[in-house]
Coordinates of C-alpha atoms in Angstrom, one line a residue:
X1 CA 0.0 0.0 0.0
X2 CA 1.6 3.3 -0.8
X3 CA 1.0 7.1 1.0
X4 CA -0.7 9.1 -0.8
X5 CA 0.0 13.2 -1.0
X6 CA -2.5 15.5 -0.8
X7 CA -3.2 18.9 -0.2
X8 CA -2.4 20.6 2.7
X9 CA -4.5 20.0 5.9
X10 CA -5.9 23.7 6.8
X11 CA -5.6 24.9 3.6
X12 CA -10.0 25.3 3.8
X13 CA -9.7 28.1 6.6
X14 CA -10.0 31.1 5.8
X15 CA -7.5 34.2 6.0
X16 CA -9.4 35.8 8.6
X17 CA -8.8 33.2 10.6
X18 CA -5.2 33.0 10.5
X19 CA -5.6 36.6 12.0
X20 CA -7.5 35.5 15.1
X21 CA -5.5 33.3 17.4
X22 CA -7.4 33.9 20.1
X23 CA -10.6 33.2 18.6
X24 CA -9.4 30.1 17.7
X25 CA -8.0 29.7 21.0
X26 CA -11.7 29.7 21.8
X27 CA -12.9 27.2 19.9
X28 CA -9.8 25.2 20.9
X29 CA -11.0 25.6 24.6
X30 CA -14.4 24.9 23.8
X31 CA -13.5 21.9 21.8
X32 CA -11.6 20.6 25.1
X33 CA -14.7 21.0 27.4
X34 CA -16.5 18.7 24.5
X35 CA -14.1 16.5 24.7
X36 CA -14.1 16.2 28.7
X37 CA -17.7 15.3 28.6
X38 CA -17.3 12.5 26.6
X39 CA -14.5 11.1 28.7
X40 CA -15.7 12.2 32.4
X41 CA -19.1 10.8 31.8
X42 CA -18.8 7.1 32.3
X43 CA -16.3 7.5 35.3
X44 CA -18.4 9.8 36.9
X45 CA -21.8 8.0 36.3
X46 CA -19.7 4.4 37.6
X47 CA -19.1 5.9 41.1
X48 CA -22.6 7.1 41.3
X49 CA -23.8 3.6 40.2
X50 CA -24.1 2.0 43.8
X51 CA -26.2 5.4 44.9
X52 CA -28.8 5.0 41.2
X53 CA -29.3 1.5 42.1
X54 CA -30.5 2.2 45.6
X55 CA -33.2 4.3 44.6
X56 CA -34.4 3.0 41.2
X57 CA -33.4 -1.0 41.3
X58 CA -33.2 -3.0 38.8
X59 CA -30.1 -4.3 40.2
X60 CA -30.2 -7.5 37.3
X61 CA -29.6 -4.7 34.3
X62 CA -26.9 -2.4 36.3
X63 CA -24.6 -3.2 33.1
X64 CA -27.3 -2.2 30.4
X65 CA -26.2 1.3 32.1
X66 CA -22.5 1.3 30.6
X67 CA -23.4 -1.2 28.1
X68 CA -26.0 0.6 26.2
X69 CA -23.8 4.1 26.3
X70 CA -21.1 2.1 25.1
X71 CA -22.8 0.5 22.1
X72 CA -24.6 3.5 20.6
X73 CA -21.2 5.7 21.1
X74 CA -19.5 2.9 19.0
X75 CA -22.2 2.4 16.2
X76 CA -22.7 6.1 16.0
X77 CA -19.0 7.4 15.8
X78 CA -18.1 6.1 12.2
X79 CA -21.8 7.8 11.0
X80 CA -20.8 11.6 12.5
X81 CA -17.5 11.4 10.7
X82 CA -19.3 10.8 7.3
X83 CA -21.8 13.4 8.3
X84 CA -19.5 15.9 9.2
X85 CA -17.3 15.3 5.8
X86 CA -20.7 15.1 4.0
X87 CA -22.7 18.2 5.3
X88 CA -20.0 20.6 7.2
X89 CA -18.4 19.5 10.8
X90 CA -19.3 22.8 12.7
X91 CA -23.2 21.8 12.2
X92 CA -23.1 17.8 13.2
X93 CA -20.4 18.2 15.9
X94 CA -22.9 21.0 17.1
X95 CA -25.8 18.8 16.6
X96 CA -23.8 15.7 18.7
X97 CA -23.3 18.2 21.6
X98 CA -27.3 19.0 21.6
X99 CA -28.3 14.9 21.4
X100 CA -25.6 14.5 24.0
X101 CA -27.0 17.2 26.5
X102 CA -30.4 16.0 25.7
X103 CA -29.4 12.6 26.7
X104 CA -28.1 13.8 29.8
X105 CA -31.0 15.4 31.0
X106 CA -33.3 12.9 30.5
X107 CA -31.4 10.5 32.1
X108 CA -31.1 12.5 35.5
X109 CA -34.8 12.9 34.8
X110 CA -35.2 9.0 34.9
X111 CA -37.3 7.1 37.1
X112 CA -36.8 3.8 36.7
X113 CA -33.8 1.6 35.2
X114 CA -35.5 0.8 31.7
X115 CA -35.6 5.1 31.5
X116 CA -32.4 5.4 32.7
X117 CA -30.7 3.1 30.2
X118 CA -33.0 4.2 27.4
X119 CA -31.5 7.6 27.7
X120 CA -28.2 6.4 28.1
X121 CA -28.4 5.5 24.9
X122 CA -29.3 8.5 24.0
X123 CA -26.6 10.3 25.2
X124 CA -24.5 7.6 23.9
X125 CA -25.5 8.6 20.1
X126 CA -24.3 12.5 20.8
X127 CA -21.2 10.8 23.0
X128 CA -19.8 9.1 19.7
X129 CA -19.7 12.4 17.6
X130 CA -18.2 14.5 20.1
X131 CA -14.6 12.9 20.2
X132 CA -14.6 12.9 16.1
X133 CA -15.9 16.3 16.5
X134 CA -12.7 17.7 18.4
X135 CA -10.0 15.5 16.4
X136 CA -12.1 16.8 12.9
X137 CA -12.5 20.5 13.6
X138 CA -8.7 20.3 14.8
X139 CA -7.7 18.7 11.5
X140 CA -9.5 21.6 9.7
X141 CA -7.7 24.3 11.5
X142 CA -4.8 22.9 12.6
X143 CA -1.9 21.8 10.0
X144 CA -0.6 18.9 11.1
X145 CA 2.5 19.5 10.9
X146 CA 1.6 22.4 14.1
X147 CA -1.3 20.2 15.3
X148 CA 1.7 18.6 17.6
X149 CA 1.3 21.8 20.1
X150 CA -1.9 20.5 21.1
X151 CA -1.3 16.8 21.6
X152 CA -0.6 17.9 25.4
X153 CA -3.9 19.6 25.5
X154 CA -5.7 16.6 24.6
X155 CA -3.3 14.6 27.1
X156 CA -4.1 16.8 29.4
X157 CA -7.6 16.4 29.8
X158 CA -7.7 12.8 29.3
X159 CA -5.3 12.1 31.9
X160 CA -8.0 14.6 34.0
X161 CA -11.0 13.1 33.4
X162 CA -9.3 9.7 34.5
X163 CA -7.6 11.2 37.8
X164 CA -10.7 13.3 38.6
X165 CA -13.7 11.4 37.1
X166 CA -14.2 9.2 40.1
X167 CA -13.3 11.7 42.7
X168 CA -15.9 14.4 41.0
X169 CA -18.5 11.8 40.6
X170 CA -18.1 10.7 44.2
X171 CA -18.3 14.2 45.2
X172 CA -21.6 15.3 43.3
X173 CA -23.3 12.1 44.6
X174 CA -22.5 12.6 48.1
X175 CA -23.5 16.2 47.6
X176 CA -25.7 16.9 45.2
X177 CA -27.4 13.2 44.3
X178 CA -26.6 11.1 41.7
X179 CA -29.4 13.4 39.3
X180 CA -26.5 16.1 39.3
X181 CA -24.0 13.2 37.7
X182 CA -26.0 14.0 34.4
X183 CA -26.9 17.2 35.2
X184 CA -23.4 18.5 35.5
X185 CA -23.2 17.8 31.8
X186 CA -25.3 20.7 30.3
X187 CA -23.8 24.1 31.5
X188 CA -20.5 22.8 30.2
X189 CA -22.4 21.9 27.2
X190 CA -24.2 25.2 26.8
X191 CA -20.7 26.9 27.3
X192 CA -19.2 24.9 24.8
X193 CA -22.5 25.5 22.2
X194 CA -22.1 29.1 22.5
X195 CA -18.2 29.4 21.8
X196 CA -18.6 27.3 18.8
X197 CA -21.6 29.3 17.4
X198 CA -20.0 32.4 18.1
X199 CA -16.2 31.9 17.5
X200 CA -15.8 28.7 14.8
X201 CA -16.0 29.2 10.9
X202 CA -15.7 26.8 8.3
X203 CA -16.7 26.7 4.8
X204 CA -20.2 25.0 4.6
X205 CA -20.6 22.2 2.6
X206 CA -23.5 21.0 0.4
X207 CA -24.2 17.5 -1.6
X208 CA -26.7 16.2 -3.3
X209 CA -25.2 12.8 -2.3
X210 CA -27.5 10.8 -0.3
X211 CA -26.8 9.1 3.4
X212 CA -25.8 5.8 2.7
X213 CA -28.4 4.1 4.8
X214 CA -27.8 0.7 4.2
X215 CA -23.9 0.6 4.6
X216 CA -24.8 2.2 7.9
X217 CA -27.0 0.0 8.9
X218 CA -24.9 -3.0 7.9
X219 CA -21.9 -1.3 10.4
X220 CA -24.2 -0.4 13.1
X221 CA -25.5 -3.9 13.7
X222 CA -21.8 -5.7 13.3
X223 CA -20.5 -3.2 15.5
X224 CA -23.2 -3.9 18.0
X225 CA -22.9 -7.3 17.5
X226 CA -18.8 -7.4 18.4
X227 CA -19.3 -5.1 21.5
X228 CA -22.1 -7.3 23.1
X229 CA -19.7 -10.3 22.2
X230 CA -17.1 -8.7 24.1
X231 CA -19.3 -7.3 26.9
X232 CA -21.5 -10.7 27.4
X233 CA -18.4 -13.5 27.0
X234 CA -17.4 -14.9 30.0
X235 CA -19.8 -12.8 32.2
X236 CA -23.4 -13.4 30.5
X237 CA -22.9 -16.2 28.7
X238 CA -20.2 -18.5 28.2
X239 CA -17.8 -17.5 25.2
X240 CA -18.9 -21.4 23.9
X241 CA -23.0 -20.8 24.0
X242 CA -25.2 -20.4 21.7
X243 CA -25.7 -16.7 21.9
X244 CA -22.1 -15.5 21.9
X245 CA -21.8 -17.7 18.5
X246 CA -25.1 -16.0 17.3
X247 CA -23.6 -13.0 17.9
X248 CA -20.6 -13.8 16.5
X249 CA -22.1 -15.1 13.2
X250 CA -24.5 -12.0 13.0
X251 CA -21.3 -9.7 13.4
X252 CA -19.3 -11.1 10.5
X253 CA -22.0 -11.7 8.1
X254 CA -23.0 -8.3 8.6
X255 CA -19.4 -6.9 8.4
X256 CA -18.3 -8.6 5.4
X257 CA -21.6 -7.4 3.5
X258 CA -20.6 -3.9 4.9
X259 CA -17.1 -4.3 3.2
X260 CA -18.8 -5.5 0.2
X261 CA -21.7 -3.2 -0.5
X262 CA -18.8 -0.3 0.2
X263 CA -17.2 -0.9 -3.0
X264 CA -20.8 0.0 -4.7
X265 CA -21.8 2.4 -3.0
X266 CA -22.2 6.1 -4.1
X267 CA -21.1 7.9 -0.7
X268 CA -19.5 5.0 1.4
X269 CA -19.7 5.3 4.9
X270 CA -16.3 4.2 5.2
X271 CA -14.2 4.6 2.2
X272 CA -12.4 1.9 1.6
X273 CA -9.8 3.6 -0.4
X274 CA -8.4 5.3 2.8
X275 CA -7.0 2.0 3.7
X276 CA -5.0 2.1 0.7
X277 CA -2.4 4.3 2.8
X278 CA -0.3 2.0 4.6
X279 CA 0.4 4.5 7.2
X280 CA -3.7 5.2 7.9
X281 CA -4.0 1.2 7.6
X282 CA -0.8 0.9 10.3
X283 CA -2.7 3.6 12.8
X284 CA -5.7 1.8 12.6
X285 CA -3.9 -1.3 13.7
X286 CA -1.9 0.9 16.5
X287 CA -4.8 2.6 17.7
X288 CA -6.9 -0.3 18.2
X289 CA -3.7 -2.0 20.5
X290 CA -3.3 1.3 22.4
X291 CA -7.2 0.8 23.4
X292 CA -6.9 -3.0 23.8
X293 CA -4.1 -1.9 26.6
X294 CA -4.7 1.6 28.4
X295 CA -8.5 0.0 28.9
X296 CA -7.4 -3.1 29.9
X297 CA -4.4 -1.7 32.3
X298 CA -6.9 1.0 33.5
X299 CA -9.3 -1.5 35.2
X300 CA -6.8 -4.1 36.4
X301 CA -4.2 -1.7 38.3
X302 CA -6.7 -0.5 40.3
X303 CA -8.4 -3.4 41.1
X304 CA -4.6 -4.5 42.2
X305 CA -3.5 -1.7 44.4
X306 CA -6.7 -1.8 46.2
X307 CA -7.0 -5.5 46.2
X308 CA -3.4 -6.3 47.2
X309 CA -1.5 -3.2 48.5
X310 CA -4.6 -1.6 50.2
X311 CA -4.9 1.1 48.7
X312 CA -8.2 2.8 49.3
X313 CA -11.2 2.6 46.5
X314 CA -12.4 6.1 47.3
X315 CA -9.1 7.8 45.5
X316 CA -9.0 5.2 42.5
X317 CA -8.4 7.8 40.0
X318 CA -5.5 9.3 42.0
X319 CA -3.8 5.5 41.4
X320 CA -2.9 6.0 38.0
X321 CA -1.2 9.1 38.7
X322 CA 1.9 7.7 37.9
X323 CA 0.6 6.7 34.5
X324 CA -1.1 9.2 33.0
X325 CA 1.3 11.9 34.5
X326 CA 3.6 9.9 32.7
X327 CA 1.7 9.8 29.3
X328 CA 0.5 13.5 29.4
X329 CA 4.3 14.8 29.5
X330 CA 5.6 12.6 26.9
X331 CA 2.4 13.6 24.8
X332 CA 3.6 17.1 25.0
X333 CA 7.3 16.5 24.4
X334 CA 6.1 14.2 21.4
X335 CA 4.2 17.2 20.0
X336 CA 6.5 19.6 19.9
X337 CA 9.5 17.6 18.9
X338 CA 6.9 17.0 16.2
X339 CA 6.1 20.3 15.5
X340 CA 9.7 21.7 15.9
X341 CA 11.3 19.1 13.6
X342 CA 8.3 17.2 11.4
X343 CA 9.9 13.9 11.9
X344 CA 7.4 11.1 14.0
X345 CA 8.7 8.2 13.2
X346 CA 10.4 7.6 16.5
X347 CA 7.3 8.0 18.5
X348 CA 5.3 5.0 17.4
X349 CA 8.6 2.7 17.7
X350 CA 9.2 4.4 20.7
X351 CA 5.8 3.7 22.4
X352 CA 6.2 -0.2 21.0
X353 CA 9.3 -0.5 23.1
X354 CA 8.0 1.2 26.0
X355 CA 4.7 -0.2 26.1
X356 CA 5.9 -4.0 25.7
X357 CA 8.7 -3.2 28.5
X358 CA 5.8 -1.3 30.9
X359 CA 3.5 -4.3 30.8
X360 CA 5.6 -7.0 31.1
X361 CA 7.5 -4.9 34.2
X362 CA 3.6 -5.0 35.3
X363 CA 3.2 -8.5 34.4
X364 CA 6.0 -9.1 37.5
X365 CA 4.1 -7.6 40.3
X366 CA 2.7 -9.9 43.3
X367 CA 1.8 -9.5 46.8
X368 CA 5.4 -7.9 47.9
X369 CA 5.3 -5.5 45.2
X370 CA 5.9 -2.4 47.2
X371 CA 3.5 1.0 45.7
X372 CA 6.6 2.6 44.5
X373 CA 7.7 0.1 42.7
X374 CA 4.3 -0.7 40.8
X375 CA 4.7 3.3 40.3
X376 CA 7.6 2.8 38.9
X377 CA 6.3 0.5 36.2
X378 CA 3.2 2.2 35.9
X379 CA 4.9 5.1 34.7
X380 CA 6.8 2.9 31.8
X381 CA 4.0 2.0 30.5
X382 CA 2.6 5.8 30.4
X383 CA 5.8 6.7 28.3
X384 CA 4.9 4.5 25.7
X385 CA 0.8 5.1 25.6
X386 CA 2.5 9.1 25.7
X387 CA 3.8 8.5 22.6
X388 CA 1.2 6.9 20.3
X389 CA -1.8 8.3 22.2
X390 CA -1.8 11.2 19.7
X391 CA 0.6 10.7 17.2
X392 CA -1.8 8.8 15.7
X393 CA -4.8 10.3 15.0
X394 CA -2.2 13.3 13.6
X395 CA -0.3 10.5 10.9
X396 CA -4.0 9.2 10.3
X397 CA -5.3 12.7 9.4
X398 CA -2.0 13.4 7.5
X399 CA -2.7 9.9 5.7
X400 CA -5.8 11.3 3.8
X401 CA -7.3 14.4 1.5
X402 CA -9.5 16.8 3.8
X403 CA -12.5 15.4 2.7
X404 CA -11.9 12.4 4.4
X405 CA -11.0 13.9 7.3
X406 CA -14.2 13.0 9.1
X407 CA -13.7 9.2 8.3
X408 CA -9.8 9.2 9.0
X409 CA -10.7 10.5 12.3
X410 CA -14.2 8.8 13.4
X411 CA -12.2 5.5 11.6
X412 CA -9.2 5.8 14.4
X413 CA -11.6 6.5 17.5
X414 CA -13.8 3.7 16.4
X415 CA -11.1 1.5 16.4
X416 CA -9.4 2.4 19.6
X417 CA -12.8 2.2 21.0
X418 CA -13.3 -1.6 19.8
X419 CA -9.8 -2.5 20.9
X420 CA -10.6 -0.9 24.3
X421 CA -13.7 -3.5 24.5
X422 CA -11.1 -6.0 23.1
X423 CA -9.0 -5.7 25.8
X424 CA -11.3 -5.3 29.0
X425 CA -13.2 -8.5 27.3
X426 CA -9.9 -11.0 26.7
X427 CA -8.0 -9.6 29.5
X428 CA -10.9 -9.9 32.3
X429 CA -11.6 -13.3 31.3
X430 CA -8.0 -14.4 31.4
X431 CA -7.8 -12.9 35.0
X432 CA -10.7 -14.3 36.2
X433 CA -10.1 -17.9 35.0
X434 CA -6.7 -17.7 36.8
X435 CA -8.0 -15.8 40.2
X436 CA -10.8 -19.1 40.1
X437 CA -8.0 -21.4 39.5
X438 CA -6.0 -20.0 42.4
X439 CA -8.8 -19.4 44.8
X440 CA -9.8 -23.4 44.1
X441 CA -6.2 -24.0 44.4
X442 CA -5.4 -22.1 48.2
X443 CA -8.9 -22.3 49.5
X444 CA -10.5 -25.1 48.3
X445 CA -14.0 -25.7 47.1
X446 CA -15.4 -22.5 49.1
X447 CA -12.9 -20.3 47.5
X448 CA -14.2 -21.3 44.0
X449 CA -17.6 -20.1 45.3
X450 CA -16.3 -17.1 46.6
X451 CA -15.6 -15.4 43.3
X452 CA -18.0 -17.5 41.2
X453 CA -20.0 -14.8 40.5
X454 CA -17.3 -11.6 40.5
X455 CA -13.3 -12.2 40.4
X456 CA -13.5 -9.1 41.6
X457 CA -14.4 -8.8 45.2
X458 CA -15.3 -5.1 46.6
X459 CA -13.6 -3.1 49.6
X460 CA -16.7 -4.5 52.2
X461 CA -16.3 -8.1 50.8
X462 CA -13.0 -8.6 51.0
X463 CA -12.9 -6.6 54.5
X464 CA -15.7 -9.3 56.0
X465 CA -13.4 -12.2 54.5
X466 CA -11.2 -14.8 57.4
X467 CA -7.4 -14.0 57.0
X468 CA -6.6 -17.0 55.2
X469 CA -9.1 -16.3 52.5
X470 CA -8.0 -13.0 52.5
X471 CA -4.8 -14.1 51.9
X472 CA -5.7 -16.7 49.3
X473 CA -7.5 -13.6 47.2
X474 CA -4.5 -11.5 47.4
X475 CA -2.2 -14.4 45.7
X476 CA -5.2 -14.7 43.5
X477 CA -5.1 -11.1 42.2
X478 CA -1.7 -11.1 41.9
X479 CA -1.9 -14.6 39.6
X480 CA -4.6 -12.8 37.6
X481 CA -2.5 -9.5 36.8
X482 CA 0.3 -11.2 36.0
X483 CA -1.4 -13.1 33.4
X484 CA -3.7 -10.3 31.7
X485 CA -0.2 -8.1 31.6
X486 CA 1.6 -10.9 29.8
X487 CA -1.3 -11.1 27.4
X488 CA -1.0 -7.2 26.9
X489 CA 2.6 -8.1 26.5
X490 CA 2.8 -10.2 23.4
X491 CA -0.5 -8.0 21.8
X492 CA 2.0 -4.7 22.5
X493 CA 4.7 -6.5 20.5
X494 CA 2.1 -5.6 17.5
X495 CA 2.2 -1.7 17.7
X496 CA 6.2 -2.6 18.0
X497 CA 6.1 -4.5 14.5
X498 CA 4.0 -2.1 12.8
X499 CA 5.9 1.2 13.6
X500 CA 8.8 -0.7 12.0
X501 CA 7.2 0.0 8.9
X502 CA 5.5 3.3 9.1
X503 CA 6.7 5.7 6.7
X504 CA 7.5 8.9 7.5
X505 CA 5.7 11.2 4.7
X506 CA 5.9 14.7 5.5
X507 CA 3.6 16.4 7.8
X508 CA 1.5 19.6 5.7
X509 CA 1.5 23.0 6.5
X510 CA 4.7 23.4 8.1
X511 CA 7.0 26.3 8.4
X512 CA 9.4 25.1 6.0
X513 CA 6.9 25.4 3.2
X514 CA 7.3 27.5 0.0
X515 CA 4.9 30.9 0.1
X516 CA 4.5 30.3 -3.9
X517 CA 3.2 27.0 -3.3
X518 CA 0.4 28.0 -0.8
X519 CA 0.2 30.8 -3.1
X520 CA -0.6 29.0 -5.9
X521 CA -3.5 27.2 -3.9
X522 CA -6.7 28.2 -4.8
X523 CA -9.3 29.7 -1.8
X524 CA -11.9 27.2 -1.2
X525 CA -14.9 28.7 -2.9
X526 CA -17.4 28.3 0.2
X527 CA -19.4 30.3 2.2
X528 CA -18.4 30.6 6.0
X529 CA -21.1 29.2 8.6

């Protein structure tokens, strides 16, 4: 597959802009609050979980809460991108914020668990257009060869909304109620609404194209089908039943007739000729690993600390301090060597290297693991995630012509996002086959039974436990880690492989390029929204 060179990214905005930093400092901020909503929402909502299902019920479809956000963000995402290549990005990333706020009022409105994962949903659908909203509008007025100055600010508030998401939501429930977890959401919102109305102008677009409904359609149930797949094996149903294979079966089917009715049709919802860029096919491929990992670590070193170091449950977030402080300043020093020099290259094979050596370093811990030391390797394993967090949405977007930047970019977050279900899917059910094994092994029959339902015992459970079970469960944990890290091991080697062969084409719209070329680039011929 060869790179193929295309015209400038930012070329679209207009000269007025170029003379208004700060109003595109604006949109920049607003663009990060949009982008904080969609990452705070499920950590703040999953502290305030315990607290919704003490007043409503429904205890037996608690995961239809996460699951149902989760599975229209992911069926949604690759639609916004298309829309907002289609139709103009400032009008659906604008109409994603609205669906999202709407979403989040109704669902502090909600009185009973069927409302409240209806509306989830809901908010779901305006969730999976607000991330390819921000990485879009950023690829429209951002070169990427300057886009690097602003990896740390996405860094920044992903690394936020993962230290602070529990600690807010626990707040606002304690304080507020658990209504005020959704309700938090829409003067951010608003604020975010009226900066972009005000402040953001792009040319608008117009086509007499239609939606292509069916390929849609097709995605949207072979999405669905994978995530439930991934959400339902092991814990549901057993990965061998008759549903998972359903599921299964209904997912490829429909996935392969998505791949083939893309080739015919008029308007693909996913070009396929994107994929022709071995460097936007080698992204894909690293983003989804990235996901399959920083998930998957994200839920298991907690569980760990707490579980065996005692660390307490109520600062969760603060435990992956070491991680994502880690990750957000190699995003920024990534960005601006980027940005400084144009050269990338190093980054991905730089992350392979670290993120192999940080999980298999994790992969060592057990009970006499001191905090430190787990810090230690923690923060390994953010180096690496630091350097192909970012760098590769900005080769993805560099990968393809501007009218496909919607794609390129809801294309890399869908796949991050399914890698992420990947991840917390293979690597849960590893550890809790091995924490069962143990428990049968150091406690007998009554230790099976103790984590037959949940490997994953909570602060109160494990408290009320004998010492010796206790005891069993902590060698348990520490059995379980070790294997989910060496599975993220040998899947890491695969970003580690494919950076080998990314090839560095140069980034657009840096400093070094000719004025007579940009010169001799005509104005897009569009009227500003």
């Amino acid at each position: 597959m060869a790179d193929t060179q295309q015209a400038p990214a930012g070329q679209d905005i207009s000269e007025e802009q170029g003379k208004q930093p700060k109003s595109v400092r604006v949109v920049l901020l607003a663009l990060m609050i949009a982008m904080m909503l969609a990452m705070l929402d499920n950590m703040i909502v999953g502290t305030a979980m315990p607290t919704i299902v003490g007043e409503l019920g429904g205890l037996q479809h608690l995961s239809w809460v996460v699951t149902g956000y989760t599975l229209a963000t992911a069926a949604a995402t690759p639609i916004w991108g298309k829309l907002g290549d289609m139709y103009g990005r400032k009008g659906a990333f604008m109409a994603s914020i609205v669906i999202f706020l709407i979403g989040s009022a109704l669902s502090g409105m909600a009185q009973d668990m069927g409302q409240l994962i209806g509306f989830r949903a809901v908010q779901g659908l305006g969730a999976g257009g607000l991330l390819v909203g921000v990485m879009a509008i950023i690829g429209d007025l951002v070169p990427p060869r300057e886009r690097g100055k602003y990896q740390g600010m996405m860094a920044g508030v992903m690394a936020l909304a993962m230290i602070g998401g529990p600690l807010v939501g626990g707040t606002i429930t304690d304080n507020w109620g658990w209504r005020w977890a959704f309700y938090i959401n829409l003067p951010l919102g608003m604020i975010a609404l009226a900066a972009i109305s005000a402040v953001l102008h792009l040319p608008k677009k117009r086509t007499k194209t239609r939606i292509d409904y069916l390929g849609a359609a097709l995605l949207t149930v072979g999405i669905t089908a994978i995530v439930l797949v991934t959400t339902w094996g092991g814990t549901e149903y057993a990965w061998t039943s008759a549903r998972i294979m359903e599921l299964c079966a209904i997912g490829i089917v429909s996935l392969i007739a998505f791949v083939i009715w893309q080739t015919k049709a008029a308007e693909p919802v996913l070009p396929l000729h994107i994929f022709r860029s071995r460097n936007f096919t080698l992204m894909s491929v690293i983003g989804f690993i990235t996901g399959f990992v920083m998930f998957g670590a994200t839920l298991f070193l907690p569980l760990y600390q707490q579980s065996v170091q005692g660390a307490s449950a109520t600062n969760s977030g603060l435990l992956l301090l070491p991680m994502l402080g880690a990750m957000l300043v190699t995003s920024m020093v990534a960005g601006r060597v980027t940005t400084n020099t144009g050269r990338y290259k190093i980054f991905p094979i730089a992350g392979g290297v670290l993120m192999v050596a940080g999980l298999y370093l994790l992969s060592l811990m057990d009970t006499g693991t001191s905090r430190f030391t787990s810090g230690v390797y923690m923060a390994v394993l953010g180096l690496g995630m630091g350097c192909l967090m970012q760098i590769t949405m900005l080769v993805a977007q560099n990968s393809v012509q501007m009218k496909d930047m919607g794609v390129a970019s809801s294309s890399t977050t869908l796949f991050r996002t399914l890698g992420s279900s990947f991840g917390v899917a293979l690597m849960g059910a590893l550890f809790n086959h091995r924490v069962q094994d143990v428990m049968a092994e150091r406690a007998g029959s009554a230790g099976r039974q103790l984590t037959e339902q949940s490997a994953q015992l909570d602060a109160a459970s494990l408290a009320k436990l004998p010492a010796a079970a206790r005891e069993a469960y902590q060698h348990a944990v520490s059995a379980g880690t070790h294997s989910a890290f060496l599975l993220g091991t040998a899947v890491a080697v695969i970003v580690l492989i494919a950076a080998v062969f990314v090839k560095e084409v140069p980034l657009k719209g840096g400093p070094q390029k000719d004025p007579a070329d940009a010169a001799q680039t005509p104005a897009p011929v569009a009227e500003a929204v």
